[in-house]
């Protein structure tokens, strides 16, 4: 009997038809939509006189460009207002479930899916957003799609997709103090580059991965796209089942037992082969931070920015251009550099565990005077828990501003922008030029590192603050 990977098992069971020398017609179990990539898709359906094939397989929420203050009032920005209104209209017209602004389960699409239990092992999941790979943490095949593909899924519940190659990345051993899942994924991307997994779907494995909570696993899978991968996934286990049990959309009673029995089969067979494999030692991973303009430009907080030694031609030119944008020099340390903003939030690190970690770190401390500190929960549920657990009080006493749920300062599509030339240490997922606002300089890090920066006002290794 052929040995197969977790990815093969899910993919092959969802192929409706193989197109000779072409892509597969691939069935989609769940489709998440938001206000930015769905309006044109719905407009095209209307023009063609086509309806939504399975409305119950689609879930909607506005997140990308919604304001994170005064959400109970009319949205001031015209484009944002129009997109949110159009999402409401389309959901009403086609009978699609909408978690709107102000509702109990509003939030970032990749936060509310798992919270509601919509995301489950063995599923295929798509959304018009590249960080759909987040849902792979549950042992699902999840990836981002474009607007024309959003239209295709709405109309047919299928997508044309070529099967990617398979990569396994194993991280073995125990993580050190102050090291988080965000540090794991920034470390991996720094090792294999921002294009190192292009054309692959990644399975994360090893004891360090298995020991992570579900929220930490979501952080890992979320950033798979940042090394070029189509997506990433982790085999489901008891941690997965415990997280999902009792959530709104998960099976109940006997159906739950049947589901778990199936989910337990979702693992890579011993001896199954991958097209490429990497192994890393957890002991070598330390608090990480990016210094350039792609997520692959990352170093340990304690290290120096790499020099141009060995670089030639366009590689060297591009590298120096990136450092020039950031205002950095080759070979200099990042530790100790002054920072202007910190941001805790996004579909990467806007969950309750992230907010708990920051609150625990800053409890009894004050943010530095030079820091503007924003903390944006990934959903109304996270916001509610943060209030109930007293985290909001701790954070506000430390000088953080708690805002309302949304994608916020992860991307410059709403009002939460970093001013030109200012440095932001952020828990989000992309540090491209202008990502957080025109001319903004973004450095990606874990919630713990962001908390350390907030209280010191400069790039700091969180372990040093622990020790003081």
PDB file of N, CA, C and O in Angstrom, residues 87-133:
ATOM      1  N   UNK A  87     -20.941  44.318   0.896  1.00  0.00           N
ATOM      2  CA  UNK A  87     -20.856  42.980   1.491  1.00  0.00           C
ATOM      3  C   UNK A  87     -22.189  42.625   2.164  1.00  0.00           C
ATOM      4  O   UNK A  87     -22.693  41.508   2.020  1.00  0.00           O
ATOM      5  N   UNK A  88     -22.745  43.573   2.900  1.00  0.00           N
ATOM      6  CA  UNK A  88     -24.042  43.342   3.556  1.00  0.00           C
ATOM      7  C   UNK A  88     -25.131  43.024   2.527  1.00  0.00           C
ATOM      8  O   UNK A  88     -25.907  42.085   2.698  1.00  0.00           O
ATOM      9  N   UNK A  89     -25.170  43.820   1.469  1.00  0.00           N
ATOM     10  CA  UNK A  89     -26.179  43.615   0.414  1.00  0.00           C
ATOM     11  C   UNK A  89     -26.054  42.225  -0.213  1.00  0.00           C
ATOM     12  O   UNK A  89     -27.050  41.519  -0.400  1.00  0.00           O
ATOM     13  N   UNK A  90     -24.821  41.859  -0.550  1.00  0.00           N
ATOM     14  CA  UNK A  90     -24.604  40.574  -1.218  1.00  0.00           C
ATOM     15  C   UNK A  90     -24.917  39.397  -0.312  1.00  0.00           C
ATOM     16  O   UNK A  90     -25.486  38.394  -0.757  1.00  0.00           O
ATOM     17  N   UNK A  91     -24.560  39.501   0.961  1.00  0.00           N
ATOM     18  CA  UNK A  91     -24.850  38.411   1.895  1.00  0.00           C
ATOM     19  C   UNK A  91     -26.356  38.241   2.081  1.00  0.00           C
ATOM     20  O   UNK A  91     -26.872  37.121   2.137  1.00  0.00           O
ATOM     21  N   UNK A  92     -27.063  39.362   2.151  1.00  0.00           N
ATOM     22  CA  UNK A  92     -28.520  39.307   2.293  1.00  0.00           C
ATOM     23  C   UNK A  92     -29.156  38.709   1.033  1.00  0.00           C
ATOM     24  O   UNK A  92     -30.045  37.853   1.102  1.00  0.00           O
ATOM     25  N   UNK A  93     -28.684  39.147  -0.118  1.00  0.00           N
ATOM     26  CA  UNK A  93     -29.249  38.689  -1.395  1.00  0.00           C
ATOM     27  C   UNK A  93     -29.074  37.187  -1.605  1.00  0.00           C
ATOM     28  O   UNK A  93     -29.984  36.499  -2.085  1.00  0.00           O
ATOM     29  N   UNK A  94     -27.890  36.670  -1.234  1.00  0.00           N
ATOM     30  CA  UNK A  94     -27.592  35.263  -1.529  1.00  0.00           C
ATOM     31  C   UNK A  94     -27.712  34.340  -0.309  1.00  0.00           C
ATOM     32  O   UNK A  94     -27.411  33.146  -0.403  1.00  0.00           O
ATOM     33  N   UNK A  95     -28.138  34.891   0.838  1.00  0.00           N
ATOM     34  CA  UNK A  95     -28.334  34.046   2.027  1.00  0.00           C
ATOM     35  C   UNK A  95     -27.039  33.564   2.652  1.00  0.00           C
ATOM     36  O   UNK A  95     -26.958  32.430   3.145  1.00  0.00           O
ATOM     37  N   UNK A  96     -26.015  34.420   2.651  1.00  0.00           N
ATOM     38  CA  UNK A  96     -24.707  34.057   3.214  1.00  0.00           C
ATOM     39  C   UNK A  96     -24.593  34.582   4.643  1.00  0.00           C
ATOM     40  O   UNK A  96     -24.978  35.723   4.930  1.00  0.00           O
ATOM     41  N   UNK A  97     -24.077  33.761   5.517  1.00  0.00           N
ATOM     42  CA  UNK A  97     -23.908  34.148   6.922  1.00  0.00           C
ATOM     43  C   UNK A  97     -22.878  35.268   7.042  1.00  0.00           C
ATOM     44  O   UNK A  97     -21.747  35.140   6.569  1.00  0.00           O
ATOM     45  N   UNK A  98     -23.274  36.370   7.705  1.00  0.00           N
ATOM     46  CA  UNK A  98     -22.407  37.537   7.853  1.00  0.00           C
ATOM     47  C   UNK A  98     -22.195  37.862   9.322  1.00  0.00           C
ATOM     48  O   UNK A  98     -23.154  37.995  10.081  1.00  0.00           O
ATOM     49  N   UNK A  99     -20.937  37.969   9.719  1.00  0.00           N
ATOM     50  CA  UNK A  99     -20.597  38.425  11.064  1.00  0.00           C
ATOM     51  C   UNK A  99     -20.156  39.879  10.928  1.00  0.00           C
ATOM     52  O   UNK A  99     -18.989  40.189  10.722  1.00  0.00           O
ATOM     53  N   UNK A 100     -21.144  40.762  11.060  1.00  0.00           N
ATOM     54  CA  UNK A 100     -20.972  42.178  10.730  1.00  0.00           C
ATOM     55  C   UNK A 100     -20.324  42.951  11.874  1.00  0.00           C
ATOM     56  O   UNK A 100     -20.223  42.474  13.011  1.00  0.00           O
ATOM     57  N   UNK A 101     -19.914  44.166  11.568  1.00  0.00           N
ATOM     58  CA  UNK A 101     -19.404  45.079  12.590  1.00  0.00           C
ATOM     59  C   UNK A 101     -20.405  45.165  13.741  1.00  0.00           C
ATOM     60  O   UNK A 101     -21.602  45.315  13.517  1.00  0.00           O
ATOM     61  N   UNK A 102     -19.898  45.043  14.960  1.00  0.00           N
ATOM     62  CA  UNK A 102     -20.767  45.152  16.129  1.00  0.00           C
ATOM     63  C   UNK A 102     -21.413  43.858  16.564  1.00  0.00           C
ATOM     64  O   UNK A 102     -21.951  43.770  17.675  1.00  0.00           O
ATOM     65  N   UNK A 103     -21.371  42.821  15.715  1.00  0.00           N
ATOM     66  CA  UNK A 103     -21.977  41.539  16.098  1.00  0.00           C
ATOM     67  C   UNK A 103     -21.032  40.770  17.024  1.00  0.00           C
ATOM     68  O   UNK A 103     -19.837  41.063  17.106  1.00  0.00           O
ATOM     69  N   UNK A 104     -21.562  39.781  17.709  1.00  0.00           N
ATOM     70  CA  UNK A 104     -20.807  39.056  18.745  1.00  0.00           C
ATOM     71  C   UNK A 104     -19.570  38.353  18.202  1.00  0.00           C
ATOM     72  O   UNK A 104     -18.594  38.156  18.929  1.00  0.00           O
ATOM     73  N   UNK A 105     -19.603  37.961  16.934  1.00  0.00           N
ATOM     74  CA  UNK A 105     -18.471  37.199  16.373  1.00  0.00           C
ATOM     75  C   UNK A 105     -17.785  37.930  15.233  1.00  0.00           C
ATOM     76  O   UNK A 105     -17.127  37.301  14.392  1.00  0.00           O
ATOM     77  N   UNK A 106     -17.906  39.262  15.216  1.00  0.00           N
ATOM     78  CA  UNK A 106     -17.163  40.012  14.200  1.00  0.00           C
ATOM     79  C   UNK A 106     -15.664  39.931  14.499  1.00  0.00           C
ATOM     80  O   UNK A 106     -15.245  39.836  15.655  1.00  0.00           O
ATOM     81  N   UNK A 107     -14.864  39.980  13.455  1.00  0.00           N
ATOM     82  CA  UNK A 107     -13.417  39.998  13.641  1.00  0.00           C
ATOM     83  C   UNK A 107     -12.692  39.708  12.350  1.00  0.00           C
ATOM     84  O   UNK A 107     -13.291  39.647  11.275  1.00  0.00           O
ATOM     85  N   UNK A 108     -11.402  39.532  12.461  1.00  0.00           N
ATOM     86  CA  UNK A 108     -10.587  39.168  11.295  1.00  0.00           C
ATOM     87  C   UNK A 108     -11.000  37.765  10.852  1.00  0.00           C
ATOM     88  O   UNK A 108     -11.157  36.860  11.677  1.00  0.00           O
ATOM     89  N   UNK A 109     -11.151  37.600   9.568  1.00  0.00           N
ATOM     90  CA  UNK A 109     -11.694  36.349   9.029  1.00  0.00           C
ATOM     91  C   UNK A 109     -10.915  35.114   9.515  1.00  0.00           C
ATOM     92  O   UNK A 109     -11.509  34.086   9.840  1.00  0.00           O
ATOM     93  N   UNK A 110      -9.585  35.229   9.625  1.00  0.00           N
ATOM     94  CA  UNK A 110      -8.781  34.066  10.011  1.00  0.00           C
ATOM     95  C   UNK A 110      -8.701  33.879  11.526  1.00  0.00           C
ATOM     96  O   UNK A 110      -8.074  32.939  12.008  1.00  0.00           O
ATOM     97  N   UNK A 111      -9.342  34.777  12.254  1.00  0.00           N
ATOM     98  CA  UNK A 111      -9.475  34.607  13.705  1.00  0.00           C
ATOM     99  C   UNK A 111     -10.840  34.014  14.036  1.00  0.00           C
ATOM    100  O   UNK A 111     -10.961  33.087  14.830  1.00  0.00           O
ATOM    101  N   UNK A 112     -11.899  34.530  13.384  1.00  0.00           N
ATOM    102  CA  UNK A 112     -13.243  34.053  13.733  1.00  0.00           C
ATOM    103  C   UNK A 112     -13.543  32.654  13.207  1.00  0.00           C
ATOM    104  O   UNK A 112     -14.309  31.913  13.826  1.00  0.00           O
ATOM    105  N   UNK A 113     -12.923  32.255  12.087  1.00  0.00           N
ATOM    106  CA  UNK A 113     -13.165  30.903  11.544  1.00  0.00           C
ATOM    107  C   UNK A 113     -12.849  29.818  12.560  1.00  0.00           C
ATOM    108  O   UNK A 113     -13.703  28.978  12.891  1.00  0.00           O
ATOM    109  N   UNK A 114     -11.632  29.820  13.120  1.00  0.00           N
ATOM    110  CA  UNK A 114     -11.302  28.843  14.166  1.00  0.00           C
ATOM    111  C   UNK A 114     -12.125  29.033  15.443  1.00  0.00           C
ATOM    112  O   UNK A 114     -12.553  28.050  16.054  1.00  0.00           O
ATOM    113  N   UNK A 115     -12.354  30.272  15.850  1.00  0.00           N
ATOM    114  CA  UNK A 115     -13.132  30.539  17.067  1.00  0.00           C
ATOM    115  C   UNK A 115     -14.517  29.909  17.005  1.00  0.00           C
ATOM    116  O   UNK A 115     -15.015  29.360  17.985  1.00  0.00           O
ATOM    117  N   UNK A 116     -15.143  30.013  15.841  1.00  0.00           N
ATOM    118  CA  UNK A 116     -16.496  29.494  15.669  1.00  0.00           C
ATOM    119  C   UNK A 116     -16.520  27.977  15.462  1.00  0.00           C
ATOM    120  O   UNK A 116     -17.579  27.363  15.527  1.00  0.00           O
ATOM    121  N   UNK A 117     -15.357  27.388  15.197  1.00  0.00           N
ATOM    122  CA  UNK A 117     -15.318  25.965  14.891  1.00  0.00           C
ATOM    123  C   UNK A 117     -15.698  25.668  13.457  1.00  0.00           C
ATOM    124  O   UNK A 117     -15.960  24.512  13.093  1.00  0.00           O
ATOM    125  N   UNK A 118     -15.719  26.699  12.609  1.00  0.00           N
ATOM    126  CA  UNK A 118     -15.964  26.497  11.173  1.00  0.00           C
ATOM    127  C   UNK A 118     -14.780  25.753  10.575  1.00  0.00           C
ATOM    128  O   UNK A 118     -14.924  24.834   9.768  1.00  0.00           O
ATOM    129  N   UNK A 119     -13.587  26.140  10.990  1.00  0.00           N
ATOM    130  CA  UNK A 119     -12.342  25.507  10.526  1.00  0.00           C
ATOM    131  C   UNK A 119     -12.177  24.158  11.214  1.00  0.00           C
ATOM    132  O   UNK A 119     -12.172  24.083  12.444  1.00  0.00           O
ATOM    133  N   UNK A 120     -12.037  23.085  10.421  1.00  0.00           N
ATOM    134  CA  UNK A 120     -11.914  21.740  10.991  1.00  0.00           C
ATOM    135  C   UNK A 120     -10.898  20.911  10.198  1.00  0.00           C
ATOM    136  O   UNK A 120     -10.640  21.189   9.025  1.00  0.00           O
ATOM    137  N   UNK A 121     -10.330  19.878  10.836  1.00  0.00           N
ATOM    138  CA  UNK A 121      -9.361  19.022  10.148  1.00  0.00           C
ATOM    139  C   UNK A 121      -9.948  18.375   8.892  1.00  0.00           C
ATOM    140  O   UNK A 121     -11.141  18.059   8.838  1.00  0.00           O
ATOM    141  N   UNK A 122      -9.087  18.186   7.902  1.00  0.00           N
ATOM    142  CA  UNK A 122      -9.484  17.485   6.686  1.00  0.00           C
ATOM    143  C   UNK A 122     -10.212  18.341   5.672  1.00  0.00           C
ATOM    144  O   UNK A 122     -10.534  17.879   4.576  1.00  0.00           O
ATOM    145  N   UNK A 123     -10.482  19.592   6.016  1.00  0.00           N
ATOM    146  CA  UNK A 123     -11.221  20.470   5.107  1.00  0.00           C
ATOM    147  C   UNK A 123     -10.315  21.106   4.061  1.00  0.00           C
ATOM    148  O   UNK A 123      -9.100  21.190   4.238  1.00  0.00           O
ATOM    149  N   UNK A 124     -10.958  21.576   3.005  1.00  0.00           N
ATOM    150  CA  UNK A 124     -10.311  22.497   2.072  1.00  0.00           C
ATOM    151  C   UNK A 124     -10.972  23.858   2.282  1.00  0.00           C
ATOM    152  O   UNK A 124     -12.203  23.977   2.318  1.00  0.00           O
ATOM    153  N   UNK A 125     -10.150  24.886   2.440  1.00  0.00           N
ATOM    154  CA  UNK A 125     -10.639  26.212   2.805  1.00  0.00           C
ATOM    155  C   UNK A 125      -9.942  27.256   1.943  1.00  0.00           C
ATOM    156  O   UNK A 125      -8.715  27.204   1.765  1.00  0.00           O
ATOM    157  N   UNK A 126     -10.711  28.192   1.408  1.00  0.00           N
ATOM    158  CA  UNK A 126     -10.122  29.287   0.633  1.00  0.00           C
ATOM    159  C   UNK A 126     -10.715  30.619   1.077  1.00  0.00           C
ATOM    160  O   UNK A 126     -11.782  30.677   1.684  1.00  0.00           O
ATOM    161  N   UNK A 127     -10.000  31.687   0.736  1.00  0.00           N
ATOM    162  CA  UNK A 127     -10.459  33.047   0.999  1.00  0.00           C
ATOM    163  C   UNK A 127      -9.650  33.972   0.099  1.00  0.00           C
ATOM    164  O   UNK A 127      -8.504  33.655  -0.239  1.00  0.00           O
ATOM    165  N   UNK A 128     -10.233  35.091  -0.262  1.00  0.00           N
ATOM    166  CA  UNK A 128      -9.509  36.069  -1.080  1.00  0.00           C
ATOM    167  C   UNK A 128      -8.514  36.839  -0.249  1.00  0.00           C
ATOM    168  O   UNK A 128      -8.569  38.075  -0.172  1.00  0.00           O
ATOM    169  N   UNK A 129      -7.605  36.120   0.380  1.00  0.00           N
ATOM    170  CA  UNK A 129      -6.594  36.715   1.253  1.00  0.00           C
ATOM    171  C   UNK A 129      -5.459  35.713   1.403  1.00  0.00           C
ATOM    172  O   UNK A 129      -5.693  34.531   1.676  1.00  0.00           O
ATOM    173  N   UNK A 130      -4.228  36.163   1.253  1.00  0.00           N
ATOM    174  CA  UNK A 130      -3.089  35.240   1.229  1.00  0.00           C
ATOM    175  C   UNK A 130      -2.837  34.534   2.551  1.00  0.00           C
ATOM    176  O   UNK A 130      -2.220  33.476   2.581  1.00  0.00           O
ATOM    177  N   UNK A 131      -3.314  35.107   3.672  1.00  0.00           N
ATOM    178  CA  UNK A 131      -3.025  34.479   4.963  1.00  0.00           C
ATOM    179  C   UNK A 131      -4.073  33.455   5.393  1.00  0.00           C
ATOM    180  O   UNK A 131      -4.144  33.063   6.557  1.00  0.00           O
ATOM    181  N   UNK A 132      -4.829  32.978   4.390  1.00  0.00           N
ATOM    182  CA  UNK A 132      -5.778  31.883   4.612  1.00  0.00           C
ATOM    183  C   UNK A 132      -5.055  30.638   5.102  1.00  0.00           C
ATOM    184  O   UNK A 132      -5.657  29.757   5.739  1.00  0.00           O
ATOM    185  N   UNK A 133      -3.764  30.558   4.845  1.00  0.00           N
ATOM    186  CA  UNK A 133      -2.960  29.414   5.297  1.00  0.00           C
ATOM    187  C   UNK A 133      -3.026  29.221   6.812  1.00  0.00           C
ATOM    188  O   UNK A 133      -2.709  28.136   7.314  1.00  0.00           O
TER     189      UNK A 133
END
